[in-house]
CSV table of C-alpha atoms and ligand atoms in Angstrom, one decimal:
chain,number,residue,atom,x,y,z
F,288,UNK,CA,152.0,112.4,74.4
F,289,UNK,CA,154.4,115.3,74.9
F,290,UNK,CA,157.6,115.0,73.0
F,291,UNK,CA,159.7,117.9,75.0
F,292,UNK,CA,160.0,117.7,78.6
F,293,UNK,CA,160.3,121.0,80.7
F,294,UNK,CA,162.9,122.2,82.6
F,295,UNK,CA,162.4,121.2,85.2
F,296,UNK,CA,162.0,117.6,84.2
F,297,UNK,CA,164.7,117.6,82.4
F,298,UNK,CA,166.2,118.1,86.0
F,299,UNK,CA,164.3,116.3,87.5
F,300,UNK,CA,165.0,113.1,85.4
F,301,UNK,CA,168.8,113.6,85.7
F,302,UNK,CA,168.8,114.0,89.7
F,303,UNK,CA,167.0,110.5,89.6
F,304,UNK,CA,170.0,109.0,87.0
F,305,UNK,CA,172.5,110.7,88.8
F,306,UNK,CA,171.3,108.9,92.1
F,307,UNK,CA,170.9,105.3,90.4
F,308,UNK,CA,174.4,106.1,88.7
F,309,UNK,CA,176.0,106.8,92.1
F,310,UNK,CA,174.6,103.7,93.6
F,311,UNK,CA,176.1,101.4,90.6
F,312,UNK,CA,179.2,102.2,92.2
F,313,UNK,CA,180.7,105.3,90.8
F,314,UNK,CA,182.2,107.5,92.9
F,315,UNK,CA,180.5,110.9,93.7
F,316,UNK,CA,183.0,112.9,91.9
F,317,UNK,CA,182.3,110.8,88.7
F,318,UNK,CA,178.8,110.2,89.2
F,319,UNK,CA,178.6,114.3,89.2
F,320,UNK,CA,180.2,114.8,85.4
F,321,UNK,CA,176.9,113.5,84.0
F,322,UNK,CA,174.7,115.4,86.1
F,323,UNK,CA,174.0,118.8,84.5
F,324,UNK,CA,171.7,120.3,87.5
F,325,UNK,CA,174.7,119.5,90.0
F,326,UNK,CA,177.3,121.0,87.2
F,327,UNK,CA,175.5,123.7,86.9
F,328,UNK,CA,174.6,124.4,91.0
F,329,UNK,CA,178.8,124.1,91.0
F,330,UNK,CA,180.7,127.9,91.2
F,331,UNK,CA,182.6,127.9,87.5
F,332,UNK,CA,186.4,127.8,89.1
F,333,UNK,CA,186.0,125.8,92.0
F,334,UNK,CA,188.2,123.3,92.5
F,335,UNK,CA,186.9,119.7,91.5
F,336,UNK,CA,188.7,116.5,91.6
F,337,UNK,CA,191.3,116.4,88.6
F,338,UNK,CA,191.0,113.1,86.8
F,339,UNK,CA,194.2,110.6,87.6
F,340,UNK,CA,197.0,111.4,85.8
F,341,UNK,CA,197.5,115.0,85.4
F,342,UNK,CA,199.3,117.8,87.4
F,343,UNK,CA,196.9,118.5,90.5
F,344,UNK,CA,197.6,122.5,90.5
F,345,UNK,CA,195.0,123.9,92.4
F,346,UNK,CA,193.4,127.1,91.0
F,347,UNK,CA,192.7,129.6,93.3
F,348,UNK,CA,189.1,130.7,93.3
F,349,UNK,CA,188.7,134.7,93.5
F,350,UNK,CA,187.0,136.2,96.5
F,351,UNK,CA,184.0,137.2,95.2
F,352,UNK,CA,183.0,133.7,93.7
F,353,UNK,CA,184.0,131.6,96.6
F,354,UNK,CA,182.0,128.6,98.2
F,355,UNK,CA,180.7,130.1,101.4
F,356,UNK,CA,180.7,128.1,104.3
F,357,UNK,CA,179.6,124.6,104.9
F,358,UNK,CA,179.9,122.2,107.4
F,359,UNK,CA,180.4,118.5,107.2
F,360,UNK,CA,180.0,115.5,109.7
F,361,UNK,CA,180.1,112.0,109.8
F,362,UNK,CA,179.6,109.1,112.5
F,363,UNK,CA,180.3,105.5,112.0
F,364,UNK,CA,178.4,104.3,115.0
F,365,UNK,CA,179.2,104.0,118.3
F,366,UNK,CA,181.4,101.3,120.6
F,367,UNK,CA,181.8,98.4,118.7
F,368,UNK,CA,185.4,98.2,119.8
F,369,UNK,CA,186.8,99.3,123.3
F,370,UNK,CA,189.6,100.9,123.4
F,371,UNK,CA,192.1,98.2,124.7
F,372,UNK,CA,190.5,95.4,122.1
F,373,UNK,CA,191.5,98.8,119.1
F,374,UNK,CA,194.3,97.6,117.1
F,375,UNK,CA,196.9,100.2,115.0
F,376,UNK,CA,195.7,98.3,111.8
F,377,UNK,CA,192.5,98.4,112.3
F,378,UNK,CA,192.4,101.9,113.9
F,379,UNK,CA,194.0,102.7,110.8
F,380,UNK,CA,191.7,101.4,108.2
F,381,UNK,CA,188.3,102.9,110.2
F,382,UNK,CA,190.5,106.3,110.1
F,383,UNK,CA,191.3,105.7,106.1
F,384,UNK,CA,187.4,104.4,105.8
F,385,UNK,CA,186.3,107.8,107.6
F,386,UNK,CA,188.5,109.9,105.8
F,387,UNK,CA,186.9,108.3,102.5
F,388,UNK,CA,183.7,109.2,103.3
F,389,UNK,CA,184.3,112.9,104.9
F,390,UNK,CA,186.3,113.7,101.4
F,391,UNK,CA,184.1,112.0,99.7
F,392,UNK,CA,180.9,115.0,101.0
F,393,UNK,CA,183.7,117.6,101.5
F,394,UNK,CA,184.2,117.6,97.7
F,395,UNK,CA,180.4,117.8,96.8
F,396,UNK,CA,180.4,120.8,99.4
F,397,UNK,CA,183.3,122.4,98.1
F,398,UNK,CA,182.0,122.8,94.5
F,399,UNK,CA,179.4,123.9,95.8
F,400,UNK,CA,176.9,121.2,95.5
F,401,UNK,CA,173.7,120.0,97.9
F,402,UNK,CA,173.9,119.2,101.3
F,403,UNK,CA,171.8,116.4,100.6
F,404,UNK,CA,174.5,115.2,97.8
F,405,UNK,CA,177.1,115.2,100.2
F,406,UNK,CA,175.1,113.3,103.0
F,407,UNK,CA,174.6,110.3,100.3
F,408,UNK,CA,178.4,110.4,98.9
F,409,UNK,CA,179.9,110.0,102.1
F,410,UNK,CA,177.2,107.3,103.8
F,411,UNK,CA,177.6,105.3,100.4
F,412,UNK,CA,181.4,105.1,100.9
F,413,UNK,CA,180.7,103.8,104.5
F,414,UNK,CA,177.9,101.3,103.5
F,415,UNK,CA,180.5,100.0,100.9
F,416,UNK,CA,183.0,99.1,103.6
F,417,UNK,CA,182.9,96.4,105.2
F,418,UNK,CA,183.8,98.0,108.7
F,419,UNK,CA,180.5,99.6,109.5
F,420,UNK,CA,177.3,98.3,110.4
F,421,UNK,CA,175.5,99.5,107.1
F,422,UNK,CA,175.5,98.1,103.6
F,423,UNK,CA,178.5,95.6,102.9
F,424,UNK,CA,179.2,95.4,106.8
F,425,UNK,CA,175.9,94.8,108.1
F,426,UNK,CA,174.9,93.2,111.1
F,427,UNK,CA,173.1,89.6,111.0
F,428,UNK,CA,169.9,88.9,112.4
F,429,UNK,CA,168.8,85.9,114.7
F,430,UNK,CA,167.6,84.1,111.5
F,431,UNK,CA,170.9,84.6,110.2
F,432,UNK,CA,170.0,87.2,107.2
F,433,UNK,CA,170.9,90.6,106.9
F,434,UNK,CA,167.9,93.2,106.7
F,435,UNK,CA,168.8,97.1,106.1
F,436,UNK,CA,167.2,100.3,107.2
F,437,UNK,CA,168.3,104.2,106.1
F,438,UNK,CA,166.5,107.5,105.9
F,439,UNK,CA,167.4,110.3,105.0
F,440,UNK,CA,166.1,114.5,105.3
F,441,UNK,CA,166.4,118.0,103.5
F,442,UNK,CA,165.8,120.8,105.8
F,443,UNK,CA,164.8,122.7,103.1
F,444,UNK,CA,161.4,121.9,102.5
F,445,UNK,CA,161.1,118.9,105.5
F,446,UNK,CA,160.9,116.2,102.8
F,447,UNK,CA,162.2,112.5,103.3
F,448,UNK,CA,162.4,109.3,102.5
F,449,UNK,CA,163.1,106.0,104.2
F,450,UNK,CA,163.5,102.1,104.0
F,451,UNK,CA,163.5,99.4,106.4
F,452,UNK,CA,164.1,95.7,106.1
F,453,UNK,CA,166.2,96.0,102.7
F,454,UNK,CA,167.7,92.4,102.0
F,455,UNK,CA,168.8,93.1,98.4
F,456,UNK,CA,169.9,96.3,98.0
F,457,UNK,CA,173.3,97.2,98.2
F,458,UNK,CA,172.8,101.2,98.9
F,459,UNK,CA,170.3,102.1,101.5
F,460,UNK,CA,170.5,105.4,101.4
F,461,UNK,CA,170.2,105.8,98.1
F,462,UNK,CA,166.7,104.0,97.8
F,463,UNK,CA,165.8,106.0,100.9
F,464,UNK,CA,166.7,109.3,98.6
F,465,UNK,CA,164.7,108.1,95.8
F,466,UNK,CA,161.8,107.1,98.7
F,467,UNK,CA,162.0,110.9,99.0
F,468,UNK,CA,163.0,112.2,95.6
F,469,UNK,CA,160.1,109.9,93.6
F,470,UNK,CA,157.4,108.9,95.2
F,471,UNK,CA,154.7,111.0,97.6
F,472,UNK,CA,155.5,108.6,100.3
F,473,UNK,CA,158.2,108.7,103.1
F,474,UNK,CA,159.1,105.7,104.0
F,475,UNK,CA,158.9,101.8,102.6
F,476,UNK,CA,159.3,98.5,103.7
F,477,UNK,CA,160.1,94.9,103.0
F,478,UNK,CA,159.2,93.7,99.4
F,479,UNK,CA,157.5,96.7,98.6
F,480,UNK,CA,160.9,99.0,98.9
F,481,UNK,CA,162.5,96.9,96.9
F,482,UNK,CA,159.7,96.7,93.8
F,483,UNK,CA,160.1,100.2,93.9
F,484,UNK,CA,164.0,99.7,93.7
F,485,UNK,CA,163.8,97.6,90.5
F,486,UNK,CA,161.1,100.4,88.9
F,487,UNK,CA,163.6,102.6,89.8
F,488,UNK,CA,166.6,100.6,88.2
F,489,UNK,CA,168.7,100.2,91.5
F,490,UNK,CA,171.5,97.9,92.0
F,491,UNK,CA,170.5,94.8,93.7
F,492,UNK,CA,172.7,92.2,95.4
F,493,UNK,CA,172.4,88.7,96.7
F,494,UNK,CA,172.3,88.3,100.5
F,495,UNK,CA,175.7,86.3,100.1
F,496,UNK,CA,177.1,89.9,99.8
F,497,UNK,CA,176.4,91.3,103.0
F,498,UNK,CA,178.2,88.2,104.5
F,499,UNK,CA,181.4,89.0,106.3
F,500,UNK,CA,183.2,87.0,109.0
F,501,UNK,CA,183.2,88.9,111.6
F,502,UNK,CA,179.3,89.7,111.9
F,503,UNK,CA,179.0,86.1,111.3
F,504,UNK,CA,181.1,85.1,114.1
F,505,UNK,CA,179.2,87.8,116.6
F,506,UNK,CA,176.1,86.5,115.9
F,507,UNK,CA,177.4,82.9,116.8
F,508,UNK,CA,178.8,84.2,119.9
F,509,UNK,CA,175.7,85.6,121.2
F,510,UNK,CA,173.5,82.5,120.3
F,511,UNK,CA,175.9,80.6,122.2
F,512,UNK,CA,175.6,82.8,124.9
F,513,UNK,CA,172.4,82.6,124.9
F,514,UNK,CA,172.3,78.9,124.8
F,515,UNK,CA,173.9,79.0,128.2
F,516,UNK,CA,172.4,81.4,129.9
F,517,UNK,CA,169.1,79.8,129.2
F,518,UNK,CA,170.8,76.6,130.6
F,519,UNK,CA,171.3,78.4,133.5
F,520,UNK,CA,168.0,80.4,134.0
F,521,UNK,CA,164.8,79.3,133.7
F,522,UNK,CA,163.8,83.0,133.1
F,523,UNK,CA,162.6,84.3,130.2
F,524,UNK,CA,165.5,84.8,128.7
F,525,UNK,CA,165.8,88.5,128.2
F,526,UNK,CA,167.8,89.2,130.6
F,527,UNK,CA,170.5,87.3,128.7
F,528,UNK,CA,169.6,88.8,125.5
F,529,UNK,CA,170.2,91.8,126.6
F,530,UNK,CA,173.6,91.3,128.3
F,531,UNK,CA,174.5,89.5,124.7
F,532,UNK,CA,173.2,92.2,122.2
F,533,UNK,CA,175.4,95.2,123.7
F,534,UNK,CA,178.8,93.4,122.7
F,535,UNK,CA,178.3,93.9,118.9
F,536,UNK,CA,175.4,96.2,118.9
F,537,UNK,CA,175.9,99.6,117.3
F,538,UNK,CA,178.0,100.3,114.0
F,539,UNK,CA,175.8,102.4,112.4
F,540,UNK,CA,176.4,105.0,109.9
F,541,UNK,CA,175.1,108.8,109.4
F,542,UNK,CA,176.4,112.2,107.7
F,543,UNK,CA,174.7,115.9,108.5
F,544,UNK,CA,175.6,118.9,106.3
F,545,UNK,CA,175.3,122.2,105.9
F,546,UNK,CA,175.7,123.7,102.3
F,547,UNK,CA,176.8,126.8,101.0
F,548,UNK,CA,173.3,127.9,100.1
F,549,UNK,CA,172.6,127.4,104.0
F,550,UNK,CA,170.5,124.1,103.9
F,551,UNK,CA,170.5,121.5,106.3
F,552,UNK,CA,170.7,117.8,105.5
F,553,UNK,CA,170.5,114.6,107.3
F,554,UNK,CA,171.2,111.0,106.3
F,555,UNK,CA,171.7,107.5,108.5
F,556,UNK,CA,172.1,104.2,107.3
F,557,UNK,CA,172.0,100.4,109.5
F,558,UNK,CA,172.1,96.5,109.3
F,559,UNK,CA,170.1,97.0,112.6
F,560,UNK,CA,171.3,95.3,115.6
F,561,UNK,CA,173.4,91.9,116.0
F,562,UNK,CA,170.7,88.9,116.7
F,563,UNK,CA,167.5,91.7,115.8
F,564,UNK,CA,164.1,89.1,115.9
F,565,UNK,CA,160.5,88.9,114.4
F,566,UNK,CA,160.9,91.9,112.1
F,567,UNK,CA,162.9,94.5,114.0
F,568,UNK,CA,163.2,97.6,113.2
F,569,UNK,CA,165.4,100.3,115.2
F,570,UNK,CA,165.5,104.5,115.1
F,571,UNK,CA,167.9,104.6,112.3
F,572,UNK,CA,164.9,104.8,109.7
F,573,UNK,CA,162.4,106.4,111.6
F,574,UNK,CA,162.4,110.7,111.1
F,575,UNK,CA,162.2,112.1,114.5
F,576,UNK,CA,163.9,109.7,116.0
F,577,UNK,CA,167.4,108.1,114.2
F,578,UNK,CA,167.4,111.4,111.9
F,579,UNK,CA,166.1,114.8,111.3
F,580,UNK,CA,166.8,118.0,109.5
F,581,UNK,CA,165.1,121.4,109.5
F,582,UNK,CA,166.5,124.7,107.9
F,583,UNK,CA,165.4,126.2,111.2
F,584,UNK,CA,167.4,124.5,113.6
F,585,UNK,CA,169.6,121.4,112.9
F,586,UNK,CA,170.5,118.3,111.2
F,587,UNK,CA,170.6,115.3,113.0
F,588,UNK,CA,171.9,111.9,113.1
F,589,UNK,CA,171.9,109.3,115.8
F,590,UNK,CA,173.4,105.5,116.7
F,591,UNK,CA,173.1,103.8,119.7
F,592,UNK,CA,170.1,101.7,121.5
F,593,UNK,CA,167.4,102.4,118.7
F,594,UNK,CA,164.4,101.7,120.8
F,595,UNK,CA,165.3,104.2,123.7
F,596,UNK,CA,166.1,106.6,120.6
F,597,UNK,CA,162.6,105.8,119.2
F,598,UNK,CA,161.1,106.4,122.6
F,599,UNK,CA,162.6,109.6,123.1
F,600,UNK,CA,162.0,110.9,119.5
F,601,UNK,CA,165.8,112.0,120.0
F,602,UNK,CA,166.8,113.8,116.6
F,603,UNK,CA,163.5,115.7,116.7
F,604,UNK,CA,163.7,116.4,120.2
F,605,UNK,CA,167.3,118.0,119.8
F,606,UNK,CA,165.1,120.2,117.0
F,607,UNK,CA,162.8,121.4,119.5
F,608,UNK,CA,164.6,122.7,121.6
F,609,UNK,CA,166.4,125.1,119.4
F,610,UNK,CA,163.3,126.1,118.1
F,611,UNK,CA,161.3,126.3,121.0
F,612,UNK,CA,164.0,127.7,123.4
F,613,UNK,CA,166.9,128.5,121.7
F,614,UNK,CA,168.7,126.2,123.1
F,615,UNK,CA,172.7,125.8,121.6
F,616,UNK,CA,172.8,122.8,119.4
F,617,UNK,CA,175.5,120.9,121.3
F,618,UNK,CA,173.3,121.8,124.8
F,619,UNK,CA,170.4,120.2,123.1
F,620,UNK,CA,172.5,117.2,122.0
F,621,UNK,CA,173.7,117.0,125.3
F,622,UNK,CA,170.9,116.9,127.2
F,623,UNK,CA,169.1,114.5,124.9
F,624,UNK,CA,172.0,112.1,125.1
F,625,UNK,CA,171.1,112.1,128.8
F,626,UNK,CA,167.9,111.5,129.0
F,627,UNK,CA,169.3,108.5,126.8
F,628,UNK,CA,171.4,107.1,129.4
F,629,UNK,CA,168.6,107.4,132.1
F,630,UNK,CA,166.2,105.1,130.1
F,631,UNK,CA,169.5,102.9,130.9
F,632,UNK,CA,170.4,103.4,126.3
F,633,UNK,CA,174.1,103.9,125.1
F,634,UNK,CA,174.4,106.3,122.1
F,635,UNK,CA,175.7,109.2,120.3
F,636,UNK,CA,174.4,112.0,117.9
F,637,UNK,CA,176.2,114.1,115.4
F,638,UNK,CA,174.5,117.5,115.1
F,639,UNK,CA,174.7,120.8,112.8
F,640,UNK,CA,172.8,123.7,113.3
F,641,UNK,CA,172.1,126.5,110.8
F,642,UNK,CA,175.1,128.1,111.5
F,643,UNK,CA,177.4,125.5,110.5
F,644,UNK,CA,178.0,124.5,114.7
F,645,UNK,CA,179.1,120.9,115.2
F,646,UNK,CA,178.1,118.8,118.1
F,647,UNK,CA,179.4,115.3,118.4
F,648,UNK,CA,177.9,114.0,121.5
F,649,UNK,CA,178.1,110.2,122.8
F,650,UNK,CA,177.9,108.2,126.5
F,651,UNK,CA,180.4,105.6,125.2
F,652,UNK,CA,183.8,104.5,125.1
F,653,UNK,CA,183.6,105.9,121.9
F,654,UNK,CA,182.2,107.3,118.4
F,655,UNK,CA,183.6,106.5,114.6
F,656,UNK,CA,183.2,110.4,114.0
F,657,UNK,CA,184.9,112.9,111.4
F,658,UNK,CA,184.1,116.5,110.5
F,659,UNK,CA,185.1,119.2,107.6
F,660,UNK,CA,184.7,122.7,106.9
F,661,UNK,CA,185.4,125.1,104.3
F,662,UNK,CA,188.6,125.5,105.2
F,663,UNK,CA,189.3,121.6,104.5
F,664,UNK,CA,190.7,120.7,108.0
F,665,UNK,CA,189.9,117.3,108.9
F,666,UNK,CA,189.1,116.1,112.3
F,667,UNK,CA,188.7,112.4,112.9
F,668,UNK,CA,188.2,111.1,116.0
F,669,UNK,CA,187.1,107.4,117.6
F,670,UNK,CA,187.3,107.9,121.7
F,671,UNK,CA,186.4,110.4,123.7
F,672,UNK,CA,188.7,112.8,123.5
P,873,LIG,N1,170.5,102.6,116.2
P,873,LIG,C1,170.7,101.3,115.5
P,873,LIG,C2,169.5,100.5,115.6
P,873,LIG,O1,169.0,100.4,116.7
P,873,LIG,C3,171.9,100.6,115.9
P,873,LIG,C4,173.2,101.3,115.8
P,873,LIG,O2,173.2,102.5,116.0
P,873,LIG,O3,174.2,100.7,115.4
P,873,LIG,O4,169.1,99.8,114.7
């Protein structure tokens, strides 16, 4: 046996402990002290976060050694809440809970770390609150557990990983990163993703902690209105399932980035869909459709009705069309969005091409959504605007 490991698995080995570090629930600007190959990507004087407690002086970074561009965006899913049910508090904590998550990529970005860093930082801050439809917040199926899907894409090198019907894991993304980062496959399922989980020393949960309230009480409402409806009908029924499913139906979460070395990334992360049967599994894992990312065109992140997204290959689609006709990346997202609502879908996509241009595209009342540049400026936003 070898005693010395190379280089590059020296690297290698602490990319995979920084990822199972940042999933035990430290925060990405702690988790990155450890990590030498992030330490080292960073430019020597940018601007990290100063540990609590001392003077937060900023230093300025000289011209020639700072970050070049990048370009951030988050989504949070679209339409759970109109706008006349939108309280202050609560628009207030999913603004606070979107800032979290755009600061928490924007910092990776801005000391100069991966695209693909940043996507997992800021979807892991929105899978730990309990507001989205991903990780702690996730929806509940008709049998009343909660089953997880994420995926994730480096536009580098087309590479990804990603995980469906997760019970026990408390970071999606992250197992869908390791999916990529660890094994030759892309994407795992059921009992299987999670034995790789434990080989890969990931934090599991019980289901009790994906339980909260308000998912609970959504699903009861639409099995009650089911109950009636199939008291009233003697259809089959899916008529009424439909109607039900589209009052708590989206709330999914997803990030695209551009870094400063000009590589794309993608990430998305669900519980699924409110009352989701035999198995179900939406767009939000599948590459093509919930998410894509390619060096050459666009990173790409989608919520909404996951099986007209699956049918139209969406995030791929929006791909193709810069690369095949050039089409402008918010065109694209447009037109896909579309062809969306014609199959009679609701949804949104967040987009960045290769030249840092954001595209935030939805046919809802509204989409959870923040962006970041360089320059630090924030832009939340929940309706249209
Ligand atoms: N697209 C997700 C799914 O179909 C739902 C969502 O966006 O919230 O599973």
């Amino acid at each position: 046996m070898r005693e010395h490991r190379t280089q590059s698995e020296e690297r290698h080995e602490s990319r995979r402990k920084f990822l199972v570090h940042a999933a035990a629930g430290l925060s990405a600007a702690a988790a990155l002290g450890p990590c030498s190959e992030v330490a080292a990507d960073a430019p020597p004087v940018a601007d990290q976060q100063p540990p609590r407690g001392r003077t937060t002086e900023r230093r300025v970074v000289p011209p020639e050694i700072a970050p070049p561009p990048f370009a951030f965006a988050i989504h949070g899913g679209v339409g759970t809440l109109t706008k006349s049910e939108m309280t202050p508090p609560l628009e207030r904590e999913y603004r606070a809970a979107l800032d979290a998550a755009l600061t928490a990529g924007y910092t990776i970005l801005r000391g100069g770390g991966s695209g693909l860093d940043a996507v997992v930082a800021a979807i892991k801050v929105m899978e730990d609150a309990p507001l989205f439809n991903a990780g702690k917040g996730a929806v509940f199926t008709s049998a009343g557990t909660n089953e997880l899907d994420a995926s994730i894409m480096d536009g580098s090198n087309l590479k990804a990983g990603a995980v469906s019907t997760l019970k026990h894991i408390k970071n999606p993304i992250v197992l869908a990163r390791l999916v990529m980062d660890e094994s030759k496959h892309v994407m795992m399922v059921g009992d299987g993703a999670e034995a790789f989980a434990r080989q890969q020393g990931l934090q599991f949960v019980p289901q009790k902690y994906f339980y909260t309230e308000r998912r609970w009480r959504a699903l009861q409402q639409i099995k009650e209105e089911e109950r009636k409806q199939r008291k009233m009908s003697k259809s089959t029924g899916r008529l009424s399932e439909r109607v039900a499913d589209r009052r708590e139906m989206f709330g999914t979460v997803g990030a695209v980035a551009l870094d400063g070395a000009g590589n794309l990334a993608a990430g998305t992360s669900t519980g699924g869909m409110t009352n989701k049967k035999f198995g179900r599994v939406g767009d939000s894992p599948i590459i093509g459709a919930g998410t894509y990312a390619n060096n050459r065109t666009c990173a790409v992140s989608a919520t909404g009705d996951g099986e007209c997204f699956i049918r139209l290959g969406v995030a791929r689609d929006i791909s193709a069309m810069i690369e095949y006709q050039n089409t402008p990346v918010e065109h694209a997202a447009k037109r896909v969005i579309e062809k969306v609502g014609k199959l009679g879908g609701e949804g949104g996509v967040i987009a960045v091409d290769r030249t840092g241009r954001i595209t935030m595209t939805f046919n809802t009342e509204g989409m959870y959504r923040g962006q970041i540049g360089a320059d630090g400026k924030k832009l939340i936003e929940i309706f249209k605007s």
